[in-house]
Short mmCIF file of C-alpha atoms and ligand atoms in Angstrom, two decimals:
data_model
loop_
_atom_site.label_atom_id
_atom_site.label_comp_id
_atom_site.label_asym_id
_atom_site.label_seq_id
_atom_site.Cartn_x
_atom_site.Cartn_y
_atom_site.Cartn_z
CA UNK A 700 -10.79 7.46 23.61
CA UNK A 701 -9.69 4.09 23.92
CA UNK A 702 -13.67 2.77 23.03
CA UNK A 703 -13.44 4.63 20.07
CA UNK A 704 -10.37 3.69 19.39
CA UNK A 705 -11.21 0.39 18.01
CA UNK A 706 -13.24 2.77 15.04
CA UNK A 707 -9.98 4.13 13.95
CA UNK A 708 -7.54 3.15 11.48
CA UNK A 709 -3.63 3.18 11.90
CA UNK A 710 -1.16 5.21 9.94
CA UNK A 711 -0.09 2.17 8.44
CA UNK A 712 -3.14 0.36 7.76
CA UNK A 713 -4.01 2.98 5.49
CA UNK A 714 -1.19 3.30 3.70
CA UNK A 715 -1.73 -0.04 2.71
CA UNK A 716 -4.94 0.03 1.65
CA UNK A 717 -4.60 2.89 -0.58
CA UNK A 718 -1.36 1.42 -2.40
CA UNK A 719 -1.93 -2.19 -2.60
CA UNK A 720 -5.10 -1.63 -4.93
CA UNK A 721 -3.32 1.12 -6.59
CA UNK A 722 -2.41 0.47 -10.65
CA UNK A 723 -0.18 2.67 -12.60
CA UNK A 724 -2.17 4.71 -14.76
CA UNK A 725 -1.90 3.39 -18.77
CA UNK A 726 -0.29 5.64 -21.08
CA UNK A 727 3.68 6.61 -21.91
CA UNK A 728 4.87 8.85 -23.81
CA UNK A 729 8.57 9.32 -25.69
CA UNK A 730 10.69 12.04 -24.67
CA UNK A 731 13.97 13.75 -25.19
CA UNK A 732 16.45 13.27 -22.39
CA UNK A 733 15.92 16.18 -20.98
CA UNK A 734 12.71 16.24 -20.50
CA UNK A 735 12.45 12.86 -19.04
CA UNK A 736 14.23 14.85 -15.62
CA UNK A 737 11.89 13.44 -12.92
CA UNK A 738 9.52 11.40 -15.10
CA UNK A 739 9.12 7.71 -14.29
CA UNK A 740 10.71 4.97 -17.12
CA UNK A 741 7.92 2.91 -18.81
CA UNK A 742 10.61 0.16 -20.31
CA UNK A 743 13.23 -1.40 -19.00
CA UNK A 744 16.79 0.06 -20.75
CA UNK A 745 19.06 -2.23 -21.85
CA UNK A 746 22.94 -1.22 -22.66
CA UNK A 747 23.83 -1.87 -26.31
CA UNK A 748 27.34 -1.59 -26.21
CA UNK A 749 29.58 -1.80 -23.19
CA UNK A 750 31.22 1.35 -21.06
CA UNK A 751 33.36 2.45 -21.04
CA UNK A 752 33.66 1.47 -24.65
CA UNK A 753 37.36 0.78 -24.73
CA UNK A 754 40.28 0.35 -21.98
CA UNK A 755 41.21 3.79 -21.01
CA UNK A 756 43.54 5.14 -18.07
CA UNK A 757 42.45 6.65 -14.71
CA UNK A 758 45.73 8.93 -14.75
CA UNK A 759 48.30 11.07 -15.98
CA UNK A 760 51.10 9.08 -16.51
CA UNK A 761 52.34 6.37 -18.83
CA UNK A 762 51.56 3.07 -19.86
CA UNK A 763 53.39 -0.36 -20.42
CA UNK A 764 52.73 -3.79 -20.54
CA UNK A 765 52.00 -5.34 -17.07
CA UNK A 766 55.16 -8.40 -18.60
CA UNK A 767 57.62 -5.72 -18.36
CA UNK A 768 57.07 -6.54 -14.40
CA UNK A 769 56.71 -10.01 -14.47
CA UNK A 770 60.18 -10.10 -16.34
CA UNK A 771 61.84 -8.30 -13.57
CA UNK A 772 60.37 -9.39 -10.67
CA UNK A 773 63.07 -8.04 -8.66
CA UNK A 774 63.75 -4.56 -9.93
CA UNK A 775 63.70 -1.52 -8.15
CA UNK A 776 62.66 0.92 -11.06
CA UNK A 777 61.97 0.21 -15.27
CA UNK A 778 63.29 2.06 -17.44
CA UNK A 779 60.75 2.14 -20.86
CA UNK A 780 61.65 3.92 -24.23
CA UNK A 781 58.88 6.20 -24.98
CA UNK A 782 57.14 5.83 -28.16
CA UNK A 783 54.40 7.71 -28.33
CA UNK A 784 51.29 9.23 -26.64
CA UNK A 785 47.91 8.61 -25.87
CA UNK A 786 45.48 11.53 -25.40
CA UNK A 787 41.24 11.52 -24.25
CA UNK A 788 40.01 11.38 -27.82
CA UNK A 789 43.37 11.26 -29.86
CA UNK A 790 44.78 7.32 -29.26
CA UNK A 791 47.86 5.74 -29.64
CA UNK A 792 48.03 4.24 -33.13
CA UNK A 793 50.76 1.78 -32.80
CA UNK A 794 51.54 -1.33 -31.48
CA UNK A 795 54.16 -1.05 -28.25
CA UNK A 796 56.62 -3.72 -28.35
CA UNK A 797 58.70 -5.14 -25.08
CA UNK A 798 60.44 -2.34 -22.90
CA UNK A 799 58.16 0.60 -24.34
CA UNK A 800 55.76 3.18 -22.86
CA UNK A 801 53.77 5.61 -23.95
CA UNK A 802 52.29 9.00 -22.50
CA UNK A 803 48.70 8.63 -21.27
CA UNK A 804 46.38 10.62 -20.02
CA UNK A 805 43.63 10.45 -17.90
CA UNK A 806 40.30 9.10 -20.09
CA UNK A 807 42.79 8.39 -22.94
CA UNK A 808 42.49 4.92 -24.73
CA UNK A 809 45.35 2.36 -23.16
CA UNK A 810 46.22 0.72 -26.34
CA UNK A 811 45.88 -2.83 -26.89
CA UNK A 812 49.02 -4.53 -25.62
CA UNK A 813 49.65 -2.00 -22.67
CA UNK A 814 47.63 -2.58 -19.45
CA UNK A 815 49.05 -0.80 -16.80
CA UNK A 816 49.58 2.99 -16.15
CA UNK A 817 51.79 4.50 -13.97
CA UNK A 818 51.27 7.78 -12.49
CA UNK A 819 53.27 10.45 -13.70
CA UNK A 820 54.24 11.29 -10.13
CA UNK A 821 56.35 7.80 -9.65
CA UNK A 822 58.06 8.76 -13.04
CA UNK A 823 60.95 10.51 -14.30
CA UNK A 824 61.80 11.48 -17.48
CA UNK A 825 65.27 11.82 -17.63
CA UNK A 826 64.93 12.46 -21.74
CA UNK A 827 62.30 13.06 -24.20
CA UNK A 828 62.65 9.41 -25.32
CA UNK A 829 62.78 7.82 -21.91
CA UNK A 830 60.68 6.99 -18.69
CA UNK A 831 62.13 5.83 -15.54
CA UNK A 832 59.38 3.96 -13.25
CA UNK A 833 60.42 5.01 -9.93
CA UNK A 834 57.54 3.11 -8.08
CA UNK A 835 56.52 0.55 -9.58
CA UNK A 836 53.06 -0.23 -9.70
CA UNK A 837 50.96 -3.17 -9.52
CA UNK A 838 50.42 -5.47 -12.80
CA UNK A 839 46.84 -4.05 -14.49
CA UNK A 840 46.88 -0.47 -11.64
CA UNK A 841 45.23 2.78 -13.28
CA UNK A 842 43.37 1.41 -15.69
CA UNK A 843 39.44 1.44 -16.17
CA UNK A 844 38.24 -1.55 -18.07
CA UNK A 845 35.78 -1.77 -20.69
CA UNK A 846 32.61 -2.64 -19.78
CA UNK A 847 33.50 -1.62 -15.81
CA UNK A 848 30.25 0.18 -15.67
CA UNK A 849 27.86 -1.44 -18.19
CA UNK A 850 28.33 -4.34 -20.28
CA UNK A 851 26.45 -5.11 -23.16
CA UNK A 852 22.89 -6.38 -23.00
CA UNK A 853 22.79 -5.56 -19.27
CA UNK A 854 19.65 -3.95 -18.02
CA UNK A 855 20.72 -0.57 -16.36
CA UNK A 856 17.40 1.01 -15.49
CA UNK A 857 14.46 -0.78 -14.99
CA UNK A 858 11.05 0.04 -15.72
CA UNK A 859 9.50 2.35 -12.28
CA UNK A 860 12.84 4.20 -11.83
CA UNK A 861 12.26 8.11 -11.37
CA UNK A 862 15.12 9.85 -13.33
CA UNK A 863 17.62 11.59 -11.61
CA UNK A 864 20.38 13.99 -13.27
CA UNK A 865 22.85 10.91 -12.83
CA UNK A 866 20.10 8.51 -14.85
CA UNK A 867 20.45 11.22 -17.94
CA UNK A 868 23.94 11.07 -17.48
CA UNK A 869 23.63 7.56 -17.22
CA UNK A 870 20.99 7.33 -20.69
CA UNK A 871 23.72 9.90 -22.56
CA UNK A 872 26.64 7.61 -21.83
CA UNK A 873 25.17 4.80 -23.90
CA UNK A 874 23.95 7.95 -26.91
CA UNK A 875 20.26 7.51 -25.80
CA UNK A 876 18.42 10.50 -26.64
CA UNK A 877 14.47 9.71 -26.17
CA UNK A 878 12.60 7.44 -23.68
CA UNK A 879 10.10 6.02 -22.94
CA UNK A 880 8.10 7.66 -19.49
CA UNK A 881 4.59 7.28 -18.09
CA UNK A 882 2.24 10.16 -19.22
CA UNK A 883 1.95 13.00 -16.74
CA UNK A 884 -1.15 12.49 -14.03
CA UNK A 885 -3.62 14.97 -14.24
CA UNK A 886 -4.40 15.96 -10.67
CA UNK A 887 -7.61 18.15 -9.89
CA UNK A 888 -7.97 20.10 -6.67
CA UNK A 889 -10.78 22.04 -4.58
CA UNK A 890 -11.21 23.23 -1.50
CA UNK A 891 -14.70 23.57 -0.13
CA UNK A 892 -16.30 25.56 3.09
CA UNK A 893 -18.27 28.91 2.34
CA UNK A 894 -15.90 30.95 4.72
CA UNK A 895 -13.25 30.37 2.00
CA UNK A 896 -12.20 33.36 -0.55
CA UNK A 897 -10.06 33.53 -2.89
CA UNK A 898 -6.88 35.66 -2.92
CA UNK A 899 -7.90 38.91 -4.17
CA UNK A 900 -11.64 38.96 -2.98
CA UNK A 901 -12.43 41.04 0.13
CA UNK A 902 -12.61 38.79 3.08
CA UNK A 903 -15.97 39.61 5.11
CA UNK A 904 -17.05 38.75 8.96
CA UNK A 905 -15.91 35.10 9.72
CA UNK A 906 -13.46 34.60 6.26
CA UNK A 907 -10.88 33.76 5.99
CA UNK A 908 -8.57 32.96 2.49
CA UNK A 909 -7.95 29.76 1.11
CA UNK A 910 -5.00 28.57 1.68
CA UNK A 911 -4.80 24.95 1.37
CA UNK A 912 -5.06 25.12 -2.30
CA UNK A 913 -1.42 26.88 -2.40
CA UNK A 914 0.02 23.72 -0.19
CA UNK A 915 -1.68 21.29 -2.80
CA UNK A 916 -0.11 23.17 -5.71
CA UNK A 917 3.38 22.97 -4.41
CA UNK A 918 2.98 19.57 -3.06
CA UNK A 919 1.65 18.46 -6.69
CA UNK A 920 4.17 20.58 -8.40
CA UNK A 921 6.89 18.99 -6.90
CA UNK A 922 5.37 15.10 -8.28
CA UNK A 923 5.37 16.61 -11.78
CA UNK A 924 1.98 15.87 -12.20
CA UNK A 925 -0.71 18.13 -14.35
CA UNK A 926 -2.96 20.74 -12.21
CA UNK A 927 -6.51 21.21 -12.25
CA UNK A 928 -7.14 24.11 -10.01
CA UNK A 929 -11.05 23.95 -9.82
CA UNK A 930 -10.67 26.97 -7.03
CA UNK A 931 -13.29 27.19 -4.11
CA UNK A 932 -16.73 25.21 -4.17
CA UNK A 933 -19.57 26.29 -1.50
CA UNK A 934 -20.70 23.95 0.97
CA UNK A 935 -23.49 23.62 -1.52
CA UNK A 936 -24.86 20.29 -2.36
CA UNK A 937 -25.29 21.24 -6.57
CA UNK A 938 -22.24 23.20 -6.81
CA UNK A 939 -20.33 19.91 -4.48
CA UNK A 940 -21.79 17.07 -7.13
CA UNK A 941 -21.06 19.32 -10.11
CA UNK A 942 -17.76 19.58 -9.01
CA UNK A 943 -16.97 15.88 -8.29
CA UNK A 944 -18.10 15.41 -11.74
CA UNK A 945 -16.63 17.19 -13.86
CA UNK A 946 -13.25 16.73 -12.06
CA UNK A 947 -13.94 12.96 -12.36
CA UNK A 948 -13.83 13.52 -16.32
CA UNK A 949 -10.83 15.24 -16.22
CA UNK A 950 -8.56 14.05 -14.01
CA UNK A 951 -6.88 10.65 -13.15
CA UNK A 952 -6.67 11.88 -9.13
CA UNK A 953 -8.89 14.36 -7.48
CA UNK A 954 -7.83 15.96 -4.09
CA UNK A 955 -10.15 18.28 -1.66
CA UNK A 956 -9.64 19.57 1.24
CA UNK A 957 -12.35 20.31 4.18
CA UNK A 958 -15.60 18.85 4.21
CA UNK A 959 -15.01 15.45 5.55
CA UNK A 960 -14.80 16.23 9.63
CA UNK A 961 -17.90 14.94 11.37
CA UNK A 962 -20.25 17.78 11.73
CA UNK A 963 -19.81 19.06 8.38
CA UNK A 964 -22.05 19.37 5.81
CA UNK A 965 -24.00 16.01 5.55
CA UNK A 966 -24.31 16.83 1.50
CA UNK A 967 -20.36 16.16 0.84
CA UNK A 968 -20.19 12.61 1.85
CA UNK A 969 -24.30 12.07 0.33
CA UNK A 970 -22.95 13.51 -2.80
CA UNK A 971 -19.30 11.06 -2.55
CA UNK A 972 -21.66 8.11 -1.84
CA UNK A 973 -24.16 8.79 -4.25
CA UNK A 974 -21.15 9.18 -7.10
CA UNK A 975 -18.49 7.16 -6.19
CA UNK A 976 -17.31 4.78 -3.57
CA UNK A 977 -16.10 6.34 -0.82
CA UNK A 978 -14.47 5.39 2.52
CA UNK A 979 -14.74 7.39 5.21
CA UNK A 980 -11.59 6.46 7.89
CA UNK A 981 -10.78 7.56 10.69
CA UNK A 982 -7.57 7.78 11.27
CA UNK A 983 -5.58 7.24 14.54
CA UNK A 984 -2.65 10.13 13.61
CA UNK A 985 -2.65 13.65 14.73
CA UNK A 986 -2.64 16.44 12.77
CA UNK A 987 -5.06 14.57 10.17
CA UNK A 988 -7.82 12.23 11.37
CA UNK A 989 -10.39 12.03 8.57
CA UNK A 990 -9.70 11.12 5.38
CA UNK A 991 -11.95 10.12 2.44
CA UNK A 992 -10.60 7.78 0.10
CA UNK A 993 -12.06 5.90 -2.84
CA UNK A 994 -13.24 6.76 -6.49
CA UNK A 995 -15.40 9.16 -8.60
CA UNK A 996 -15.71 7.09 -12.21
CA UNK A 997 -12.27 6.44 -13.17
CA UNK A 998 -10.48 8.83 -10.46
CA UNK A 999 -9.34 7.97 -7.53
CA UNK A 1000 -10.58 10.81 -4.74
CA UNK A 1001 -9.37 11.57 -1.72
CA UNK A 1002 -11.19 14.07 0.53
CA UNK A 1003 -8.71 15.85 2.99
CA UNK A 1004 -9.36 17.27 6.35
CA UNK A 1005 -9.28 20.92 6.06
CA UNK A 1006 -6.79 22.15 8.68
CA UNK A 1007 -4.16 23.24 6.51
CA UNK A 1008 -1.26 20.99 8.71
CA UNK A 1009 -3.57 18.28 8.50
CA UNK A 1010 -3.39 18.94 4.46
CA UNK A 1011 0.28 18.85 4.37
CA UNK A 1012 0.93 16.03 6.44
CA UNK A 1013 -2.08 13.38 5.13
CA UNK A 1014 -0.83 14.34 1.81
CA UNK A 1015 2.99 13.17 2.63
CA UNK A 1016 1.59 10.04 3.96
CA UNK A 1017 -1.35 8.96 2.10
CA UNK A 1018 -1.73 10.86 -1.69
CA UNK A 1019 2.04 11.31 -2.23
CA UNK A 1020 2.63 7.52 -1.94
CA UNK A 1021 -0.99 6.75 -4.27
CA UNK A 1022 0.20 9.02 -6.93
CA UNK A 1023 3.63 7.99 -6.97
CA UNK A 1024 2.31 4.36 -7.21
CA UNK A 1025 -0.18 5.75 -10.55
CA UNK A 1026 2.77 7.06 -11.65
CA UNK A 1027 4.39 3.91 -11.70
CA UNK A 1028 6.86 4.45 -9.53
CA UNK A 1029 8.36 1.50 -7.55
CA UNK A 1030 9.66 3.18 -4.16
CA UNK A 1031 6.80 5.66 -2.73
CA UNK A 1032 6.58 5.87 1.23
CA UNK A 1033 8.01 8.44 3.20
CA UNK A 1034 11.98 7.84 3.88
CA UNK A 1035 12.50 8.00 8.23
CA UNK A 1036 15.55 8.12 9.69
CA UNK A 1037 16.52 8.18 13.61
CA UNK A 1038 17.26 11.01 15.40
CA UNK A 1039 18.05 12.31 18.74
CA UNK A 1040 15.74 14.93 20.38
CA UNK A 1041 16.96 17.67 21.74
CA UNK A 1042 13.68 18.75 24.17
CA UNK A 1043 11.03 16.85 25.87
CA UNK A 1044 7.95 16.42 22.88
CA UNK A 1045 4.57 16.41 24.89
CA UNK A 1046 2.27 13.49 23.43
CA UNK A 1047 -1.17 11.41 24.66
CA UNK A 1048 -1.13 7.99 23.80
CA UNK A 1049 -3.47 6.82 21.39
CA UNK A 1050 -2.70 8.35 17.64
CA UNK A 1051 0.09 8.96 15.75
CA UNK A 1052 1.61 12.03 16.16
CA UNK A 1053 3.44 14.23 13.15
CA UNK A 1054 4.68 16.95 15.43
CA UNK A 1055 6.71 19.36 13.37
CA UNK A 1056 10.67 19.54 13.96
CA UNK A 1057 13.79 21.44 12.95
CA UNK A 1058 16.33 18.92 12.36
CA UNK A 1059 19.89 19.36 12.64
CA UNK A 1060 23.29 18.38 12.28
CA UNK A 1061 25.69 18.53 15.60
CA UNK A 1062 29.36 19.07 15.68
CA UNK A 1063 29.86 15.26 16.20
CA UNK A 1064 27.59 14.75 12.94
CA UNK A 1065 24.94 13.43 14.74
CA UNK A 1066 20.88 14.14 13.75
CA UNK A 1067 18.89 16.16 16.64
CA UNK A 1068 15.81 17.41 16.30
CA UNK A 1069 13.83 20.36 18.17
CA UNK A 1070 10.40 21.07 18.40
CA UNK A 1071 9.36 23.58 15.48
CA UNK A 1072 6.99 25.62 17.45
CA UNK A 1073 3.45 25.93 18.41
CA UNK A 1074 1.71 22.00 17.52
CA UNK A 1075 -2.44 22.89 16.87
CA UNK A 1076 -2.89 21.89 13.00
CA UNK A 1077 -4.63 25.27 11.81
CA UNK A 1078 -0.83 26.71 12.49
CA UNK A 1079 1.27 27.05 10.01
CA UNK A 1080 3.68 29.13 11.67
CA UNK A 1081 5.41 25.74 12.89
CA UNK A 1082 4.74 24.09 9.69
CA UNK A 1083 6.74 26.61 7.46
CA UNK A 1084 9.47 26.75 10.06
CA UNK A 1085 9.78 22.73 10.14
CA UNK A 1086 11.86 20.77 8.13
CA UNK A 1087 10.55 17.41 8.99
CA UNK A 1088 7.84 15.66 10.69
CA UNK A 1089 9.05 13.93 14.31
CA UNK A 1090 7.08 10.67 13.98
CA UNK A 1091 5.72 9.53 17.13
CA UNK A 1092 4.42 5.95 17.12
CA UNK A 1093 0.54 6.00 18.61
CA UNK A 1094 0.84 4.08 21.64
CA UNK A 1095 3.59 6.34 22.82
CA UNK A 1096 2.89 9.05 25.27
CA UNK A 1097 5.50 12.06 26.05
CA UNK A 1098 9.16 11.83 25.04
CA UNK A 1099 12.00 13.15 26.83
CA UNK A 1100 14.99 14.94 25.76
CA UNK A 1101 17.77 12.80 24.72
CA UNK A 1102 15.60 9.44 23.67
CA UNK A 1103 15.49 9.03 19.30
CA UNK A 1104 12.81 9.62 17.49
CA UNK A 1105 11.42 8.69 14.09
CA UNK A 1106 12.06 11.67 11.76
CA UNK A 1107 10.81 12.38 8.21
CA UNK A 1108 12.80 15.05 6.49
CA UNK A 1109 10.70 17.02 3.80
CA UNK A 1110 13.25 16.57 1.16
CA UNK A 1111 13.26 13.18 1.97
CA UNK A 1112 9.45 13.13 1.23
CA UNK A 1113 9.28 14.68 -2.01
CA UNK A 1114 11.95 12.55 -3.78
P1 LIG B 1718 -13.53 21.35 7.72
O1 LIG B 1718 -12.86 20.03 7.60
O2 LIG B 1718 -14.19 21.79 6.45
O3 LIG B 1718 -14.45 21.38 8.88
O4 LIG B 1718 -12.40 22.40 8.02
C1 LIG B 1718 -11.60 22.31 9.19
C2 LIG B 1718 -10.86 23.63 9.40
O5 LIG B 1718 -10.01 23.88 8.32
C3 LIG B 1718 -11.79 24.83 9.50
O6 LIG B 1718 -11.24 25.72 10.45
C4 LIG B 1718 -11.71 25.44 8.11
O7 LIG B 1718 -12.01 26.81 8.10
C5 LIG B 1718 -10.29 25.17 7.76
N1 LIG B 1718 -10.14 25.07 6.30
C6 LIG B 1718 -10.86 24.28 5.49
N2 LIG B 1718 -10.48 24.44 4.22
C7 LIG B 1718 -9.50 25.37 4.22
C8 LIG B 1718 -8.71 25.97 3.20
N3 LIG B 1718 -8.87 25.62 1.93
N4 LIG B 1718 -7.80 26.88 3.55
C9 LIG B 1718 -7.63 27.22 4.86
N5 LIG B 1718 -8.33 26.68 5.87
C10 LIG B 1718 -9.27 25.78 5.57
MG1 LIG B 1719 -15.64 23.09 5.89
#
């Protein structure tokens, strides 16, 4: 191991070397707001007026002018005459003079020579034309200033940004109702090896059903991108090359799975060299060790090992960060966080481990994690029981219970 370890690649190391040559892919297209959910902003968007537009008050109460305090700095109440009121979209019309209030509610507009609000709870109103300010409240309190959250000319989201629900929110405060987003990637998978059918064909002596291709459709699904299911190829070296091919003229990313181990098929990685330029890495994590990486004409390929784990988790480290990058998005590795495991996690020194976990909360609030089951990457039991990879680093053998760990959370990996 540690001869050929010199042949292998870190986690790391490839990560890098997939994403710093990485350019986001040309084309945008304008959208309506809603449509631009999870899409990545081609332009920078710039606030044209300020938010809130106009002074308005966080409360139910009433408000004065912040001199009626400074005139009395020693009182224990105010009492205001109350001329008028002040509701969300119907505002005070009038000018308040010294000694007057008026009613305001929350998200109403604090006129312009008021700027203080007292909450109705530190009030009484002993008539209908009169507030007593029991508690008096500090010069300016309860109210939200214009331009608190964006000011004019400001740049609020930048170019890169994947929108969340609070970005339209965000877009609809300022009235915008298109942008301006990357195009959609067009993705094209396969999965190769001739004991691979297709759901719905009889499965004969040594089959077994394709599976991987179902990962890779929800793992694409969730980027948004376009699919190209090109189904199962034969380990067949015409039916391999017209494959590539064709995908390559389609599709901005191709993805395969199987086909890239040592021992397979020498025609897969004649055909990759003879139509693109390929690497071949080995890669010092476990589930996952080959991976293909480089491009077909104008696609980028990447040729994953065929153990389905080994899909799930080289795509989470390696394609999920590329295609976030061609999307054009800024922030695309894997979020980790600590936690504290709950059970000894058996490990070798030498690769990286992504041993699938269960992670939890404890009473105290504190992230454990547990071994999700049975670690050999053809086993998906584990897998669809995890919800995170437990990240051990390579040199580090065996861990026992109660030391933290790296963790990935799934969720974590998508967004
Ligand atoms: P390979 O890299 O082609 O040697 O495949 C490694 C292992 O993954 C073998 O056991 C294959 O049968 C299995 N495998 C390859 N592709 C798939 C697939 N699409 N679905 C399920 N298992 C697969
Ligand atoms: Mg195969």
């Amino acid at each position: 191991m540690s001869q050929n370890n010199k042949q292998f690649l870190s986690v790391s190391d490839v990560q890098k070397k997939i994403i710093s040559d990485i350019k986001a892919i040309d084309g945008t297209e304008q959208i309506d707001l809603r449509q631009a959910l999870n899409r990545v902003l081609a332009q920078d968007i710039v606030a044209t007026f300020d938010t809130p537009p106009c002074d308005n008050s966080a409360m139910d109460g009433y408000a004065f002018s912040s001199n009626e305090i400074s005139n009395n700095p020693d009182a224990q109440s105010l009492t205001l005459k109350l001329v008028g009121q002040s509701f969300a979209g119907h505002p005070y019309e009038g000018n308040l003079s010294s000694g007057e209030a008026i009613r305001i509610m929350t998200g109403a507009k604090v006129p312009d020579n008021a700027d203080t609000v007292v909450m109705q709870e530190h009030t009484e109103t002993p008539n209908d034309s009169t507030v007593t300010i029991t508690t008096i409240p500090k010069p300016l309190a309860n109210v939200r200033k214009a331009g608190d959250d964006l000011t004019t000319g400001e740049i609020f989201l930048q170019q890169g940004k994947k929108l969340s629900p609070t970005d339209l929110a965000f877009l609809a405060t300022q009235g915008i109702a298109e942008v301006r987003v990357s195009r959609k990637l067009r993705v094209a998978f396969f999965s190769t090896g001739d004991e691979l059918r297709s759901i719905g064909e009889p499965l004969g002596d040594g089959d077994i059903y394709d599976s991987n291709r179902y990962s890779l459709y929800g793992l694409l699904k969730n980027l948004d991108v376009e699919l190209l299911d090109m189904g199962v190829i034969p380990d067949d070296r015409n039916a391999i090359e017209a494959a590539f091919s064709s995908a390559s003229k389609l599709a901005d990313a191709i993805i395969t799975s199987g086909g890239v181990s040592v021992g397979d098929a020498d025609f897969v990685k004649e055909t990759l060299e003879k139509i693109g330029q390929i690497n071949f890495w080995k890669i010092a994590m476990k589930p996952g060790k080959p991976l293909a990486f480089g491009t077909i004409g104008n696609s980028l390929f990447f040729g994953l090992p065929g153990n389905p784990v080994a899909v799930i988790a080289t795509f989470y480290q390696f394609v999920q960060p590329a295609l976030k990058r061609m999307k054009g998005q800024t922030i695309v590795l894997p979020l980790t966080v600590k936690a504290k495991t709950t059970e000894r996690l058996k490990k070798r020194p030498g690769r990286t481990d992504f041993q699938r976990g269960i992670m939890e909360q404890s009473d105290i609030g504190e992230l454990t994690v547990r071994n999700a089951g049975t670690q050999a990457s053809h086993v998906l039991t584990a897998m669809s029981r995890a919800n995170c990879f437990i990240v051990i680093p390579a040199e580090s053998g065996t861990i026992e219970a109660g030391e933290r760990v790296d963790v990935q959370p799934f969720e974590g990996l998508i967004s």
